[in-house]
Tab-separated table of C-alpha atoms in Angstrom:
chain	number	residue	atom	x	y	z
X	1	MET	CA	-123.924	-71.808	-122.700
X	2	SER	CA	-124.607	-71.752	-118.848
X	3	ALA	CA	-121.642	-69.359	-118.414
X	4	ALA	CA	-123.168	-67.066	-120.986
X	5	ARG	CA	-126.625	-67.508	-119.386
X	6	ASP	CA	-125.143	-66.586	-115.816
X	7	GLU	CA	-123.332	-63.626	-117.329
X	8	ILE	CA	-126.371	-62.223	-118.759
X	9	LEU	CA	-128.385	-62.586	-115.604
X	10	GLN	CA	-125.752	-61.097	-113.587
X	11	VAL	CA	-125.748	-58.041	-115.832
X	12	LEU	CA	-129.376	-57.604	-115.315
X	13	ARG	CA	-129.328	-57.990	-111.627
X	14	ASN	CA	-126.497	-55.499	-111.306
X	15	ASN	CA	-128.484	-52.952	-113.507
X	16	ARG	CA	-131.963	-53.654	-112.002
X	17	PRO	CA	-133.641	-50.340	-110.890
X	18	THR	CA	-134.334	-49.849	-107.119
X	19	PRO	CA	-137.510	-48.782	-105.810
X	20	GLU	CA	-135.904	-45.657	-104.374
X	21	ASN	CA	-134.791	-44.461	-107.867
X	22	HIS	CA	-137.860	-45.863	-109.795
X	23	PRO	CA	-140.868	-45.931	-107.688
X	24	LEU	CA	-143.855	-47.729	-109.129
X	25	PRO	CA	-146.790	-45.638	-110.413
X	26	PRO	CA	-149.785	-45.342	-108.215
X	27	VAL	CA	-152.450	-47.883	-108.570
X	28	ARG	CA	-155.989	-46.627	-109.380
X	29	THR	CA	-158.754	-47.649	-107.104
X	30	LEU	CA	-161.380	-49.135	-109.271
X	31	GLY	CA	-164.498	-51.077	-108.967
X	32	ASP	CA	-167.061	-51.312	-106.367
X	33	LEU	CA	-165.668	-50.444	-102.950
X	34	ASP	CA	-168.162	-52.504	-100.918
X	35	ALA	CA	-165.914	-54.397	-98.401
X	36	SER	CA	-168.816	-55.585	-96.408
X	37	ARG	CA	-169.219	-59.057	-94.692
X	38	GLU	CA	-172.328	-59.691	-96.580
X	39	ARG	CA	-170.621	-59.046	-100.026
X	40	PHE	CA	-167.968	-61.345	-98.991
X	41	ILE	CA	-170.013	-64.016	-97.818
X	42	ALA	CA	-172.345	-63.822	-101.037
X	43	SER	CA	-169.297	-64.080	-103.206
X	44	LEU	CA	-167.750	-67.000	-101.300
X	45	LYS	CA	-171.013	-68.962	-101.414
X	46	ILE	CA	-171.082	-68.606	-105.301
X	47	LEU	CA	-167.635	-70.226	-105.491
X	48	GLY	CA	-168.513	-73.146	-103.239
X	49	GLY	CA	-167.162	-72.001	-99.903
X	50	ASP	CA	-169.360	-71.660	-96.801
X	51	VAL	CA	-169.409	-69.770	-93.277
X	52	LEU	CA	-168.886	-71.864	-90.202
X	53	GLU	CA	-171.575	-69.969	-88.063
X	54	PRO	CA	-170.990	-70.604	-84.364
X	55	VAL	CA	-173.705	-71.871	-82.188
X	56	GLU	CA	-174.090	-69.800	-78.782
X	57	GLY	CA	-171.289	-70.555	-76.583
X	58	GLU	CA	-169.428	-72.942	-79.077
X	59	THR	CA	-165.737	-73.220	-79.321
X	60	LEU	CA	-163.922	-73.182	-82.758
X	61	ASP	CA	-162.996	-76.882	-82.023
X	62	GLN	CA	-166.626	-77.794	-81.266
X	63	ALA	CA	-167.840	-75.926	-84.471
X	64	ILE	CA	-165.316	-77.901	-86.416
X	65	MET	CA	-166.491	-81.276	-85.123
X	66	ARG	CA	-170.115	-80.405	-85.795
X	67	ARG	CA	-169.159	-79.586	-89.339
X	68	HIS	CA	-166.771	-82.413	-89.869
X	69	PRO	CA	-168.017	-85.134	-87.504
X	70	ASP	CA	-165.756	-87.830	-89.020
X	71	ALA	CA	-162.499	-85.741	-88.890
X	72	LYS	CA	-159.679	-87.466	-86.833
X	73	VAL	CA	-156.638	-85.365	-87.849
X	74	ILE	CA	-157.383	-81.583	-87.460
X	75	CYS	CA	-154.211	-79.498	-87.453
X	76	SER	CA	-154.535	-75.985	-86.320
X	77	ASN	CA	-152.182	-73.112	-86.904
X	78	VAL	CA	-154.357	-70.644	-84.566
X	79	PRO	CA	-154.724	-70.438	-80.956
X	80	GLU	CA	-158.744	-70.539	-81.053
X	81	ALA	CA	-158.660	-74.305	-81.935
X	82	LYS	CA	-156.441	-77.009	-80.360
X	83	GLY	CA	-156.844	-79.757	-82.988
X	84	THR	CA	-155.426	-83.324	-82.731
X	85	LEU	CA	-152.255	-82.930	-84.692
X	86	PRO	CA	-149.769	-80.169	-83.444
X	87	VAL	CA	-148.762	-77.737	-86.367
X	88	GLU	CA	-145.077	-78.440	-85.525
X	89	LYS	CA	-145.292	-81.992	-86.609
X	90	VAL	CA	-146.297	-80.869	-90.184
X	91	LYS	CA	-142.929	-80.773	-91.799
X	92	THR	CA	-143.546	-82.480	-95.253
X	93	PRO	CA	-146.294	-82.689	-97.813
X	94	GLN	CA	-146.815	-86.407	-96.737
X	95	ASP	CA	-147.515	-85.038	-93.277
X	96	ALA	CA	-149.944	-82.455	-94.704
X	97	ALA	CA	-151.738	-85.007	-96.627
X	98	THR	CA	-152.789	-87.043	-93.614
X	99	ILE	CA	-155.017	-84.201	-92.346
X	100	ASP	CA	-158.686	-84.150	-92.248
X	101	VAL	CA	-159.244	-80.525	-91.415
X	102	THR	CA	-156.606	-77.762	-91.636
X	103	VAL	CA	-157.243	-74.395	-89.615
X	104	VAL	CA	-155.592	-71.270	-90.475
X	105	ARG	CA	-156.000	-67.542	-90.058
X	106	ALA	CA	-156.130	-65.182	-93.046
X	107	PRO	CA	-154.574	-61.750	-92.715
X	108	PHE	CA	-157.353	-60.502	-95.184
X	109	GLY	CA	-160.310	-61.466	-97.446
X	110	ILE	CA	-161.519	-59.878	-100.693
X	111	ALA	CA	-165.214	-59.306	-100.791
X	112	GLU	CA	-165.517	-59.083	-104.657
X	113	MET	CA	-164.255	-62.380	-104.921
X	114	GLY	CA	-164.978	-64.145	-101.620
X	115	SER	CA	-161.354	-64.912	-101.319
X	116	ILE	CA	-158.802	-65.163	-98.562
X	117	PHE	CA	-155.083	-64.499	-98.645
X	118	LEU	CA	-152.632	-66.937	-97.216
X	119	SER	CA	-148.686	-66.869	-97.357
X	120	GLU	CA	-145.813	-68.360	-95.613
X	121	SER	CA	-146.707	-66.563	-92.466
X	122	GLN	CA	-149.844	-68.654	-92.273
X	123	LEU	CA	-148.635	-71.713	-93.634
X	124	PRO	CA	-145.665	-73.989	-92.103
X	125	ILE	CA	-145.066	-75.595	-95.214
X	126	ASN	CA	-146.473	-74.490	-98.943
X	127	SER	CA	-148.852	-77.335	-99.265
X	128	PHE	CA	-150.533	-77.114	-95.661
X	129	ALA	CA	-153.660	-75.197	-97.038
X	130	HIS	CA	-153.912	-77.618	-100.062
X	131	LEU	CA	-153.526	-81.300	-99.060
X	132	GLY	CA	-155.770	-81.665	-96.264
X	133	GLN	CA	-159.389	-82.840	-96.960
X	134	HIS	CA	-161.085	-79.536	-95.528
X	135	ILE	CA	-159.865	-76.098	-94.424
X	136	VAL	CA	-161.466	-73.825	-91.939
X	137	VAL	CA	-160.294	-70.245	-92.016
X	138	VAL	CA	-160.281	-67.804	-89.361
X	139	LEU	CA	-161.180	-64.355	-90.678
X	140	SER	CA	-161.705	-61.060	-88.891
X	141	PRO	CA	-164.543	-59.034	-90.584
X	142	ASP	CA	-162.529	-55.995	-90.143
X	143	SER	CA	-159.805	-57.541	-92.327
X	144	ILE	CA	-161.989	-57.654	-95.561
X	145	THR	CA	-161.077	-55.392	-98.223
X	146	ALA	CA	-163.251	-54.585	-101.345
X	147	ASN	CA	-161.346	-55.965	-104.332
X	148	MET	CA	-157.921	-56.726	-105.798
X	149	HIS	CA	-157.179	-53.032	-106.312
X	150	THR	CA	-157.768	-52.118	-102.481
X	151	ALA	CA	-155.905	-55.314	-101.478
X	152	TYR	CA	-152.748	-54.177	-103.444
X	153	GLN	CA	-152.995	-50.656	-102.151
X	154	GLU	CA	-153.901	-51.324	-98.520
X	155	ARG	CA	-152.926	-54.646	-97.262
X	156	PRO	CA	-149.181	-54.874	-96.333
X	157	GLU	CA	-149.351	-58.658	-96.521
X	158	PHE	CA	-149.835	-58.531	-99.971
X	159	LYS	CA	-146.454	-56.823	-100.732
X	160	SER	CA	-144.369	-58.388	-97.946
X	161	ALA	CA	-145.055	-62.021	-98.556
X	162	ASN	CA	-142.450	-64.210	-100.462
X	163	TYR	CA	-145.297	-66.029	-102.028
X	164	GLY	CA	-149.249	-65.866	-101.556
X	165	VAL	CA	-152.337	-67.689	-102.546
X	166	LEU	CA	-155.834	-66.323	-102.802
X	167	MET	CA	-158.443	-69.097	-102.159
X	168	SER	CA	-161.975	-68.828	-103.058
X	169	GLY	CA	-163.607	-71.869	-101.900
X	170	PRO	CA	-162.740	-75.622	-102.795
X	171	SER	CA	-161.213	-76.257	-106.075
X	172	ALA	CA	-163.528	-77.284	-108.871
X	173	THR	CA	-163.707	-78.700	-112.342
X	174	ALA	CA	-166.344	-79.399	-114.915
X	175	ASP	CA	-164.014	-81.086	-117.581
X	176	ILE	CA	-165.832	-84.410	-117.328
X	177	GLN	CA	-168.985	-84.293	-119.179
X	178	GLY	CA	-169.636	-80.748	-118.075
X	179	VAL	CA	-170.460	-81.894	-114.429
X	180	LEU	CA	-169.129	-79.597	-111.860
X	181	ILE	CA	-167.125	-81.387	-109.189
X	182	ARG	CA	-165.897	-79.551	-106.263
X	183	GLY	CA	-162.732	-80.431	-104.276
X	184	ALA	CA	-161.205	-82.344	-107.672
X	185	GLN	CA	-157.826	-81.192	-106.339
X	186	GLY	CA	-157.030	-79.518	-103.070
X	187	VAL	CA	-159.403	-79.177	-100.344
X	188	ARG	CA	-162.981	-80.506	-100.618
X	189	SER	CA	-164.551	-77.694	-98.584
X	190	LEU	CA	-163.459	-74.312	-97.328
X	191	SER	CA	-165.370	-72.731	-94.250
X	192	VAL	CA	-164.700	-69.229	-92.953
X	193	TRP	CA	-165.228	-68.690	-89.382
X	194	PHE	CA	-165.519	-64.938	-88.419
X	195	ALA	CA	-163.493	-64.048	-85.294
């Protein structure tokens, strides 16, 4: 049975249309095209995320310690924050599970959903953004796109990534007696630092 399956899959691979011969149809731009920082923040807050607003003269490391004063293990994958654990030492999910605060840069955000996009380019291992207790995301306000349609059309990272994840605040569940619990799986908080 395995040989038959392999044979069928190989025939499919050999006859798969190429993008040059069969381009995808254009995607229509739909929905509200407001890509403002204000819309992004409003959507982010609805879903339990927050903005890490800097105090004048404050570095990102200082802002992280202000927001998470009990954090011992801070792992940064951005030059703006040093952290306490070099990102090069995070090689397994077990390593990522010890992190109190993960710091990453998102290539873009989506205003309609208050979401940030992360791929293998930002994450040294797949679980880097999910196993720590908290995540701080560095995002340029100029990198906010209006909605999924504009993200698909305008953002090259959306098409070039091997995989991608859209995060819209901490995970949440209301399964147990209808009570909303944030951070049930994955990070307990998501904060955006605009740079």
